[in-house]
Amino acid sequence: MMVAVGSLVGRLGMRQWGVGPSALTRGPLTACRRWAGASADTVYDVVVSGGGLVGAAMACALGKRISGEGGKKGAQELKSTCGHGISFVGFGAWDHICNMRCRAFRRMQVWDSCSEALIMFDKDKLDDMGYIVENDVIMHALTKQLEAVSDRVTVLYRSKAVGYTWPGPFSMADSSPWVHITLGDGSTLQTKLLIGADGHNSGVRQAAGIQNVSWNYDQSAVVATLHLSEPTENNVAWQRFLPSGPIALLPLSDTSSSLVWSTSHDHAAELVSMDEEEFVDSINSAFWSDANHTDFIDSASTMLHYVVALLKPTKVSARQLPPSIARVDAKSRARFPLGLGHAVEYVRPRVALIGDAAHRVHPLAGQGVNMGFGDISSLVHHLSTAAFNGKDLGSMSHLTGYETDRQRHNTALLVATDILKRLYSTSAMPPVLLRTWGLQATNAVSPLKVSGHSELQDFCSLRKDC
Amino acid sequence: MWRGRKLSSCGVRFLETLGFGYPSTLAELPLRTSWSGTMWFRAYRMTFSCLTRIKSYRSSWKRLCSTSQTTVDSNEVKTFLALAHKWWDEQGVFAPLHSMNDLRVPFIRDNLLKTSANHQLGKPLSGMKILDVGCGGGLLTEPLGRLGASVIGIDPVDENIKIAQHHKSFDPGLRKRIEYRACSLEEIVEETAETFDAVVASEVVEHVIDIEAFMQCCYRVLKPSGSLFVTTINKTQLSYALGIVFSEQIAGIVPKGTHTWEKFVSPEKLESILESNGLSVQTVAGMLYNPFSGYWHWSENTSLNYAAHAIRSKVQEHPEPAELFSKRETEELSANASTNPCVCEELKK
């Protein structure tokens, strides 16, 4: 379920007066004041606007003390902990997640409905490839972690930012060099760096005047929590490309799985409103029916299959069928529209965009929130280095480093996802043939598969249960 | 898009400076687009006037050296006065200095942390007292303050101090940690003798009249075993060609008239001045600026910019000249066939 619980403003403040003995143990991005007593003079190091998965995770990551010793060793430590992607372990939320529920998956099968072509991802010795974690579980873990760093991070629940004032190019006159955020209750916050994590209709991005390249897909995603007919090991993620859009089944436990079905707006509305039995039947049929197969494509794919077996007579992945569905959780059905979006700039002086505010992607690859976590990792790395060099946090010199890092990575993924979506949105002969052979070849050629696999893996490979 | 400005503005400035005189006034020259043969005449005239000016500067320098009691050069003061309001524009004329912080702040921080056993988490320079000589608008003073040090920034130009005060006033965290004073180093030597853990003279020694006197003052305000950090420009043909002609006259990376080649100091000369004033040189490292990317890099090559770190020796104040001479002899004997006695340690980043 897509969650947007009002808007949440998390902040890291700076003590306004004197450096007391307790404050000496704090890091450069730390020390904070309780909101109730904040005076007009308080300037915060960072304000995060937006309290979803990515906004809350950003606040946690900044609040957690990352540096070890000071000195060069400290700098290296900073770089190594942040260098390989967001680590929920690094800021302590992973333990909370494990104590609630998460599901490791060991295999992923992706196949076409118009042919027999399929691709199977798994690790050697069937190690865990990644984890499926529900949205609510992540939010709960992050909220707990925010409480643990509440001396450095203040969270303002149920507060909405209604206006932003940007500083001039450089402080010459008496104008304040900080960003001013006006809240719904009329109060204002001053900050050195505003991070926009407020989703694909980002208010921060609009207020900063950053251009956004976007278009709507003619699709909505339907989500639900499903109960399997019988308990099973349930450690495989399934995705089938139907002409109307991909349908995915993600394991949550031995007896339940999560559904993400991207389809036309009309069909999505139908699915959400139909009764439970009909809904369950549609799901089962979507995964099992071969109605879209054609003889021509079948023969073509069989031919390539023989060629591949001849050249590389080792692994033959037979198509497996996902477990059948018996029931759906009442009230867990929902739908939301899909589209693509990419901000032309991720940063401006004293502003940075992360998560869906910067990029919006189709859920077919399950990478939307993972890209957001990658943004957090990169931004925290750059901010830590900047803070360790005594820099002004809102300075463009390190913000552009973050932008370059992430735009390079995200653009490639967005383009690839868009191409895949378009390629699989048709049942016309030529694209079907192309994608059938392409998928079979990729499945056979290990290096291609591994590089695609690692892209999907990313860090913890959390997949949002929306 | 932010750095692209440098390249495009270079082109405009090149056209503007076809009729350069040297040293120029700070008024902007009118844009000239004529490419006739008068350009060559102008270039010849420039070179000639440049050499004349160098000579006159040299003689004035000698004159001032013998009689002045200050290290402040009033011509330099005038130069910086006109630029005072531009200090905090990160993309403006002082952009290279802003970007130089990426090298000099870690240089100062890491060398100071080596000497101190007490590492405060997140505020590595906490508890240290630092003097920033020639702080200008506070470009280097503020990062040092953010890292926890108590910093006093001094500059002879009133306007610079005003700008620095104004800029720091917005940040509650810096207000208590940084203090600015409009004065020269000599004026505070008496009251701040042996007070500072570190003295920073970044991009300053190439602007002072009497480096010897300047270093003596630095020595006196440092605590025993305190650190002195200097960044400056080497006096070589390359530094003339790139540092003056290219940077100031052609590309406009540095405002015209900022530097006088005659006042540049080679690392060898700086080292000998430091050693003879009881400051033992620990590190000398070259710095290179890439005008296209706008970033600085450490380098083994010290023929343009370089940074030096020296420590005030505990034992003797001023070694006898005879002792110094024999020390140098020993150094040369033990050195390799190389004629360069300069100690160049690569700083590991």
PDB file of N, CA, C and O in Angstrom, chain A residues 357-414:
ATOM      1  N   ALA A 357      10.723  11.977  -5.331  1.00  0.00           N
ATOM      2  CA  ALA A 357      10.754  13.396  -5.712  1.00  0.00           C
ATOM      3  C   ALA A 357      11.730  13.604  -6.870  1.00  0.00           C
ATOM      4  O   ALA A 357      11.559  14.496  -7.690  1.00  0.00           O
ATOM      5  N   ALA A 358      12.753  12.762  -6.932  1.00  0.00           N
ATOM      6  CA  ALA A 358      13.750  12.887  -7.983  1.00  0.00           C
ATOM      7  C   ALA A 358      13.444  11.971  -9.173  1.00  0.00           C
ATOM      8  O   ALA A 358      13.755  12.309 -10.303  1.00  0.00           O
ATOM      9  N   HIS A 359      12.855  10.795  -8.891  1.00  0.00           N
ATOM     10  CA  HIS A 359      12.658   9.832  -9.971  1.00  0.00           C
ATOM     11  C   HIS A 359      11.478   8.931  -9.639  1.00  0.00           C
ATOM     12  O   HIS A 359      11.289   8.513  -8.513  1.00  0.00           O
ATOM     13  N   ARG A 360      10.694   8.644 -10.651  1.00  0.00           N
ATOM     14  CA  ARG A 360       9.520   7.779 -10.450  1.00  0.00           C
ATOM     15  C   ARG A 360       9.575   6.708 -11.520  1.00  0.00           C
ATOM     16  O   ARG A 360       9.780   7.013 -12.702  1.00  0.00           O
ATOM     17  N   VAL A 361       9.360   5.456 -11.130  1.00  0.00           N
ATOM     18  CA  VAL A 361       9.607   4.369 -12.072  1.00  0.00           C
ATOM     19  C   VAL A 361       8.479   3.354 -12.001  1.00  0.00           C
ATOM     20  O   VAL A 361       7.738   3.295 -11.018  1.00  0.00           O
ATOM     21  N   HIS A 362       8.335   2.558 -13.029  1.00  0.00           N
ATOM     22  CA  HIS A 362       7.342   1.489 -13.068  1.00  0.00           C
ATOM     23  C   HIS A 362       7.762   0.384 -12.104  1.00  0.00           C
ATOM     24  O   HIS A 362       8.943   0.068 -12.008  1.00  0.00           O
ATOM     25  N   PRO A 363       6.811  -0.216 -11.377  1.00  0.00           N
ATOM     26  CA  PRO A 363       7.206  -1.220 -10.383  1.00  0.00           C
ATOM     27  C   PRO A 363       7.610  -2.570 -10.962  1.00  0.00           C
ATOM     28  O   PRO A 363       7.891  -3.486 -10.192  1.00  0.00           O
ATOM     29  N   LEU A 364       7.722  -2.690 -12.285  1.00  0.00           N
ATOM     30  CA  LEU A 364       7.982  -4.030 -12.837  1.00  0.00           C
ATOM     31  C   LEU A 364       9.327  -4.603 -12.405  1.00  0.00           C
ATOM     32  O   LEU A 364       9.510  -5.806 -12.387  1.00  0.00           O
ATOM     33  N   ALA A 365      10.297  -3.744 -12.087  1.00  0.00           N
ATOM     34  CA  ALA A 365      11.596  -4.270 -11.654  1.00  0.00           C
ATOM     35  C   ALA A 365      11.760  -4.196 -10.144  1.00  0.00           C
ATOM     36  O   ALA A 365      12.781  -4.628  -9.614  1.00  0.00           O
ATOM     37  N   GLY A 366      10.795  -3.639  -9.473  1.00  0.00           N
ATOM     38  CA  GLY A 366      10.846  -3.567  -8.011  1.00  0.00           C
ATOM     39  C   GLY A 366      11.980  -2.714  -7.489  1.00  0.00           C
ATOM     40  O   GLY A 366      12.547  -2.999  -6.448  1.00  0.00           O
ATOM     41  N   GLN A 367      12.320  -1.659  -8.212  1.00  0.00           N
ATOM     42  CA  GLN A 367      13.505  -0.882  -7.851  1.00  0.00           C
ATOM     43  C   GLN A 367      13.203   0.533  -7.385  1.00  0.00           C
ATOM     44  O   GLN A 367      14.115   1.282  -7.064  1.00  0.00           O
ATOM     45  N   GLY A 368      11.917   0.908  -7.363  1.00  0.00           N
ATOM     46  CA  GLY A 368      11.606   2.297  -7.041  1.00  0.00           C
ATOM     47  C   GLY A 368      12.181   2.764  -5.723  1.00  0.00           C
ATOM     48  O   GLY A 368      12.982   3.696  -5.670  1.00  0.00           O
ATOM     49  N   VAL A 369      11.823   2.095  -4.644  1.00  0.00           N
ATOM     50  CA  VAL A 369      12.296   2.553  -3.343  1.00  0.00           C
ATOM     51  C   VAL A 369      13.769   2.201  -3.154  1.00  0.00           C
ATOM     52  O   VAL A 369      14.490   2.907  -2.429  1.00  0.00           O
ATOM     53  N   ASN A 370      14.235   1.150  -3.841  1.00  0.00           N
ATOM     54  CA  ASN A 370      15.666   0.831  -3.762  1.00  0.00           C
ATOM     55  C   ASN A 370      16.522   1.948  -4.324  1.00  0.00           C
ATOM     56  O   ASN A 370      17.595   2.258  -3.807  1.00  0.00           O
ATOM     57  N   MET A 371      16.038   2.578  -5.396  1.00  0.00           N
ATOM     58  CA  MET A 371      16.770   3.715  -5.951  1.00  0.00           C
ATOM     59  C   MET A 371      16.800   4.850  -4.928  1.00  0.00           C
ATOM     60  O   MET A 371      17.787   5.559  -4.783  1.00  0.00           O
ATOM     61  N   GLY A 372      15.688   5.007  -4.213  1.00  0.00           N
ATOM     62  CA  GLY A 372      15.636   6.035  -3.175  1.00  0.00           C
ATOM     63  C   GLY A 372      16.643   5.753  -2.070  1.00  0.00           C
ATOM     64  O   GLY A 372      17.321   6.659  -1.579  1.00  0.00           O
ATOM     65  N   PHE A 373      16.743   4.482  -1.675  1.00  0.00           N
ATOM     66  CA  PHE A 373      17.726   4.133  -0.643  1.00  0.00           C
ATOM     67  C   PHE A 373      19.146   4.365  -1.153  1.00  0.00           C
ATOM     68  O   PHE A 373      20.041   4.746  -0.406  1.00  0.00           O
ATOM     69  N   GLY A 374      19.351   4.130  -2.440  1.00  0.00           N
ATOM     70  CA  GLY A 374      20.658   4.415  -3.023  1.00  0.00           C
ATOM     71  C   GLY A 374      20.970   5.899  -2.983  1.00  0.00           C
ATOM     72  O   GLY A 374      22.093   6.321  -2.730  1.00  0.00           O
ATOM     73  N   ASP A 375      19.934   6.732  -3.224  1.00  0.00           N
ATOM     74  CA  ASP A 375      20.117   8.181  -3.114  1.00  0.00           C
ATOM     75  C   ASP A 375      20.558   8.551  -1.708  1.00  0.00           C
ATOM     76  O   ASP A 375      21.466   9.372  -1.515  1.00  0.00           O
ATOM     77  N   ILE A 376      19.926   7.939  -0.716  1.00  0.00           N
ATOM     78  CA  ILE A 376      20.263   8.246   0.681  1.00  0.00           C
ATOM     79  C   ILE A 376      21.717   7.915   0.944  1.00  0.00           C
ATOM     80  O   ILE A 376      22.472   8.701   1.524  1.00  0.00           O
ATOM     81  N   SER A 377      22.115   6.732   0.507  1.00  0.00           N
ATOM     82  CA  SER A 377      23.490   6.292   0.733  1.00  0.00           C
ATOM     83  C   SER A 377      24.491   7.281   0.153  1.00  0.00           C
ATOM     84  O   SER A 377      25.444   7.698   0.816  1.00  0.00           O
ATOM     85  N   SER A 378      24.254   7.679  -1.096  1.00  0.00           N
ATOM     86  CA  SER A 378      25.184   8.595  -1.747  1.00  0.00           C
ATOM     87  C   SER A 378      25.188   9.956  -1.068  1.00  0.00           C
ATOM     88  O   SER A 378      26.247  10.545  -0.814  1.00  0.00           O
ATOM     89  N   LEU A 379      24.009  10.455  -0.738  1.00  0.00           N
ATOM     90  CA  LEU A 379      23.932  11.795  -0.148  1.00  0.00           C
ATOM     91  C   LEU A 379      24.559  11.823   1.239  1.00  0.00           C
ATOM     92  O   LEU A 379      25.296  12.750   1.577  1.00  0.00           O
ATOM     93  N   VAL A 380      24.312  10.785   2.027  1.00  0.00           N
ATOM     94  CA  VAL A 380      24.902  10.729   3.367  1.00  0.00           C
ATOM     95  C   VAL A 380      26.418  10.660   3.271  1.00  0.00           C
ATOM     96  O   VAL A 380      27.144  11.308   4.038  1.00  0.00           O
ATOM     97  N   HIS A 381      26.908   9.902   2.297  1.00  0.00           N
ATOM     98  CA  HIS A 381      28.355   9.820   2.092  1.00  0.00           C
ATOM     99  C   HIS A 381      28.944  11.193   1.777  1.00  0.00           C
ATOM    100  O   HIS A 381      29.932  11.618   2.375  1.00  0.00           O
ATOM    101  N   HIS A 382      28.323  11.906   0.850  1.00  0.00           N
ATOM    102  CA  HIS A 382      28.838  13.219   0.482  1.00  0.00           C
ATOM    103  C   HIS A 382      28.720  14.213   1.630  1.00  0.00           C
ATOM    104  O   HIS A 382      29.610  15.027   1.863  1.00  0.00           O
ATOM    105  N   LEU A 383      27.615  14.149   2.365  1.00  0.00           N
ATOM    106  CA  LEU A 383      27.436  15.088   3.472  1.00  0.00           C
ATOM    107  C   LEU A 383      28.419  14.803   4.603  1.00  0.00           C
ATOM    108  O   LEU A 383      28.938  15.722   5.226  1.00  0.00           O
ATOM    109  N   SER A 384      28.680  13.524   4.857  1.00  0.00           N
ATOM    110  CA  SER A 384      29.644  13.183   5.917  1.00  0.00           C
ATOM    111  C   SER A 384      31.021  13.708   5.585  1.00  0.00           C
ATOM    112  O   SER A 384      31.710  14.272   6.432  1.00  0.00           O
ATOM    113  N   THR A 385      31.431  13.493   4.342  1.00  0.00           N
ATOM    114  CA  THR A 385      32.750  13.986   3.930  1.00  0.00           C
ATOM    115  C   THR A 385      32.791  15.505   4.032  1.00  0.00           C
ATOM    116  O   THR A 385      33.766  16.079   4.507  1.00  0.00           O
ATOM    117  N   ALA A 386      31.733  16.147   3.597  1.00  0.00           N
ATOM    118  CA  ALA A 386      31.698  17.610   3.651  1.00  0.00           C
ATOM    119  C   ALA A 386      31.755  18.097   5.094  1.00  0.00           C
ATOM    120  O   ALA A 386      32.488  19.035   5.413  1.00  0.00           O
ATOM    121  N   ALA A 387      31.004  17.446   5.973  1.00  0.00           N
ATOM    122  CA  ALA A 387      31.006  17.859   7.378  1.00  0.00           C
ATOM    123  C   ALA A 387      32.373  17.642   7.993  1.00  0.00           C
ATOM    124  O   ALA A 387      32.841  18.454   8.797  1.00  0.00           O
ATOM    125  N   PHE A 388      33.034  16.568   7.627  1.00  0.00           N
ATOM    126  CA  PHE A 388      34.357  16.290   8.170  1.00  0.00           C
ATOM    127  C   PHE A 388      35.377  17.285   7.647  1.00  0.00           C
ATOM    128  O   PHE A 388      36.446  17.468   8.227  1.00  0.00           O
ATOM    129  N   ASN A 389      35.078  17.930   6.538  1.00  0.00           N
ATOM    130  CA  ASN A 389      35.940  18.993   6.041  1.00  0.00           C
ATOM    131  C   ASN A 389      35.467  20.366   6.472  1.00  0.00           C
ATOM    132  O   ASN A 389      35.941  21.374   5.962  1.00  0.00           O
ATOM    133  N   GLY A 390      34.522  20.425   7.375  1.00  0.00           N
ATOM    134  CA  GLY A 390      34.053  21.705   7.899  1.00  0.00           C
ATOM    135  C   GLY A 390      33.270  22.532   6.902  1.00  0.00           C
ATOM    136  O   GLY A 390      33.102  23.740   7.062  1.00  0.00           O
ATOM    137  N   LYS A 391      32.752  21.876   5.857  1.00  0.00           N
ATOM    138  CA  LYS A 391      32.077  22.658   4.817  1.00  0.00           C
ATOM    139  C   LYS A 391      30.674  23.036   5.226  1.00  0.00           C
ATOM    140  O   LYS A 391      30.044  22.377   6.042  1.00  0.00           O
ATOM    141  N   ASP A 392      30.170  24.075   4.574  1.00  0.00           N
ATOM    142  CA  ASP A 392      28.762  24.439   4.670  1.00  0.00           C
ATOM    143  C   ASP A 392      27.953  23.334   3.981  1.00  0.00           C
ATOM    144  O   ASP A 392      28.196  23.006   2.833  1.00  0.00           O
ATOM    145  N   LEU A 393      26.994  22.740   4.710  1.00  0.00           N
ATOM    146  CA  LEU A 393      26.272  21.582   4.176  1.00  0.00           C
ATOM    147  C   LEU A 393      25.480  21.870   2.909  1.00  0.00           C
ATOM    148  O   LEU A 393      25.244  20.985   2.105  1.00  0.00           O
ATOM    149  N   GLY A 394      25.079  23.116   2.730  1.00  0.00           N
ATOM    150  CA  GLY A 394      24.257  23.421   1.568  1.00  0.00           C
ATOM    151  C   GLY A 394      25.065  23.811   0.345  1.00  0.00           C
ATOM    152  O   GLY A 394      24.501  24.235  -0.668  1.00  0.00           O
ATOM    153  N   SER A 395      26.379  23.641   0.411  1.00  0.00           N
ATOM    154  CA  SER A 395      27.235  24.102  -0.688  1.00  0.00           C
ATOM    155  C   SER A 395      27.113  23.199  -1.901  1.00  0.00           C
ATOM    156  O   SER A 395      27.123  21.980  -1.795  1.00  0.00           O
ATOM    157  N   MET A 396      27.045  23.819  -3.063  1.00  0.00           N
ATOM    158  CA  MET A 396      26.871  23.042  -4.299  1.00  0.00           C
ATOM    159  C   MET A 396      28.054  22.132  -4.595  1.00  0.00           C
ATOM    160  O   MET A 396      27.917  21.160  -5.324  1.00  0.00           O
ATOM    161  N   SER A 397      29.210  22.462  -4.057  1.00  0.00           N
ATOM    162  CA  SER A 397      30.399  21.703  -4.461  1.00  0.00           C
ATOM    163  C   SER A 397      30.263  20.218  -4.157  1.00  0.00           C
ATOM    164  O   SER A 397      30.678  19.384  -4.948  1.00  0.00           O
ATOM    165  N   HIS A 398      29.649  19.829  -3.036  1.00  0.00           N
ATOM    166  CA  HIS A 398      29.476  18.396  -2.801  1.00  0.00           C
ATOM    167  C   HIS A 398      28.097  17.912  -3.236  1.00  0.00           C
ATOM    168  O   HIS A 398      27.924  16.745  -3.556  1.00  0.00           O
ATOM    169  N   LEU A 399      27.119  18.802  -3.283  1.00  0.00           N
ATOM    170  CA  LEU A 399      25.786  18.390  -3.745  1.00  0.00           C
ATOM    171  C   LEU A 399      25.832  17.962  -5.209  1.00  0.00           C
ATOM    172  O   LEU A 399      25.144  17.023  -5.618  1.00  0.00           O
ATOM    173  N   THR A 400      26.643  18.635  -6.021  1.00  0.00           N
ATOM    174  CA  THR A 400      26.735  18.230  -7.426  1.00  0.00           C
ATOM    175  C   THR A 400      27.382  16.856  -7.538  1.00  0.00           C
ATOM    176  O   THR A 400      27.079  16.105  -8.467  1.00  0.00           O
ATOM    177  N   GLY A 401      28.261  16.513  -6.614  1.00  0.00           N
ATOM    178  CA  GLY A 401      28.845  15.168  -6.605  1.00  0.00           C
ATOM    179  C   GLY A 401      27.760  14.118  -6.412  1.00  0.00           C
ATOM    180  O   GLY A 401      27.718  13.103  -7.119  1.00  0.00           O
ATOM    181  N   TYR A 402      26.856  14.370  -5.483  1.00  0.00           N
ATOM    182  CA  TYR A 402      25.728  13.449  -5.256  1.00  0.00           C
ATOM    183  C   TYR A 402      24.861  13.353  -6.514  1.00  0.00           C
ATOM    184  O   TYR A 402      24.487  12.267  -6.953  1.00  0.00           O
ATOM    185  N   GLU A 403      24.587  14.498  -7.116  1.00  0.00           N
ATOM    186  CA  GLU A 403      23.716  14.514  -8.293  1.00  0.00           C
ATOM    187  C   GLU A 403      24.321  13.696  -9.433  1.00  0.00           C
ATOM    188  O   GLU A 403      23.632  12.897 -10.073  1.00  0.00           O
ATOM    189  N   THR A 404      25.603  13.899  -9.672  1.00  0.00           N
ATOM    190  CA  THR A 404      26.264  13.163 -10.746  1.00  0.00           C
ATOM    191  C   THR A 404      26.205  11.661 -10.487  1.00  0.00           C
ATOM    192  O   THR A 404      25.805  10.888 -11.350  1.00  0.00           O
ATOM    193  N   ASP A 405      26.596  11.261  -9.277  1.00  0.00           N
ATOM    194  CA  ASP A 405      26.557   9.838  -8.913  1.00  0.00           C
ATOM    195  C   ASP A 405      25.215   9.211  -9.224  1.00  0.00           C
ATOM    196  O   ASP A 405      25.119   8.179  -9.883  1.00  0.00           O
ATOM    197  N   ARG A 406      24.181   9.834  -8.723  1.00  0.00           N
ATOM    198  CA  ARG A 406      22.857   9.204  -8.763  1.00  0.00           C
ATOM    199  C   ARG A 406      22.172   9.352 -10.107  1.00  0.00           C
ATOM    200  O   ARG A 406      21.475   8.451 -10.543  1.00  0.00           O
ATOM    201  N   GLN A 407      22.380  10.466 -10.781  1.00  0.00           N
ATOM    202  CA  GLN A 407      21.722  10.614 -12.082  1.00  0.00           C
ATOM    203  C   GLN A 407      22.246   9.572 -13.050  1.00  0.00           C
ATOM    204  O   GLN A 407      21.494   9.009 -13.843  1.00  0.00           O
ATOM    205  N   ARG A 408      23.566   9.326 -12.963  1.00  0.00           N
ATOM    206  CA  ARG A 408      24.141   8.318 -13.850  1.00  0.00           C
ATOM    207  C   ARG A 408      23.481   6.970 -13.629  1.00  0.00           C
ATOM    208  O   ARG A 408      23.115   6.265 -14.551  1.00  0.00           O
ATOM    209  N   HIS A 409      23.332   6.625 -12.370  1.00  0.00           N
ATOM    210  CA  HIS A 409      22.788   5.306 -12.043  1.00  0.00           C
ATOM    211  C   HIS A 409      21.304   5.239 -12.358  1.00  0.00           C
ATOM    212  O   HIS A 409      20.813   4.299 -12.981  1.00  0.00           O
ATOM    213  N   ASN A 410      20.565   6.258 -11.894  1.00  0.00           N
ATOM    214  CA  ASN A 410      19.105   6.209 -12.000  1.00  0.00           C
ATOM    215  C   ASN A 410      18.615   6.324 -13.433  1.00  0.00           C
ATOM    216  O   ASN A 410      17.632   5.689 -13.815  1.00  0.00           O
ATOM    217  N   THR A 411      19.276   7.154 -14.234  1.00  0.00           N
ATOM    218  CA  THR A 411      18.825   7.340 -15.610  1.00  0.00           C
ATOM    219  C   THR A 411      18.863   6.016 -16.352  1.00  0.00           C
ATOM    220  O   THR A 411      17.911   5.664 -17.064  1.00  0.00           O
ATOM    221  N   ALA A 412      19.940   5.266 -16.185  1.00  0.00           N
ATOM    222  CA  ALA A 412      20.060   3.983 -16.870  1.00  0.00           C
ATOM    223  C   ALA A 412      18.916   3.054 -16.473  1.00  0.00           C
ATOM    224  O   ALA A 412      18.293   2.407 -17.317  1.00  0.00           O
ATOM    225  N   LEU A 413      18.639   3.016 -15.193  1.00  0.00           N
ATOM    226  CA  LEU A 413      17.598   2.114 -14.702  1.00  0.00           C
ATOM    227  C   LEU A 413      16.216   2.552 -15.179  1.00  0.00           C
ATOM    228  O   LEU A 413      15.376   1.734 -15.560  1.00  0.00           O
ATOM    229  N   LEU A 414      15.977   3.844 -15.201  1.00  0.00           N
ATOM    230  CA  LEU A 414      14.693   4.356 -15.663  1.00  0.00           C
ATOM    231  C   LEU A 414      14.475   4.026 -17.127  1.00  0.00           C
ATOM    232  O   LEU A 414      13.391   3.571 -17.527  1.00  0.00           O
TER     233      LEU A 414
END
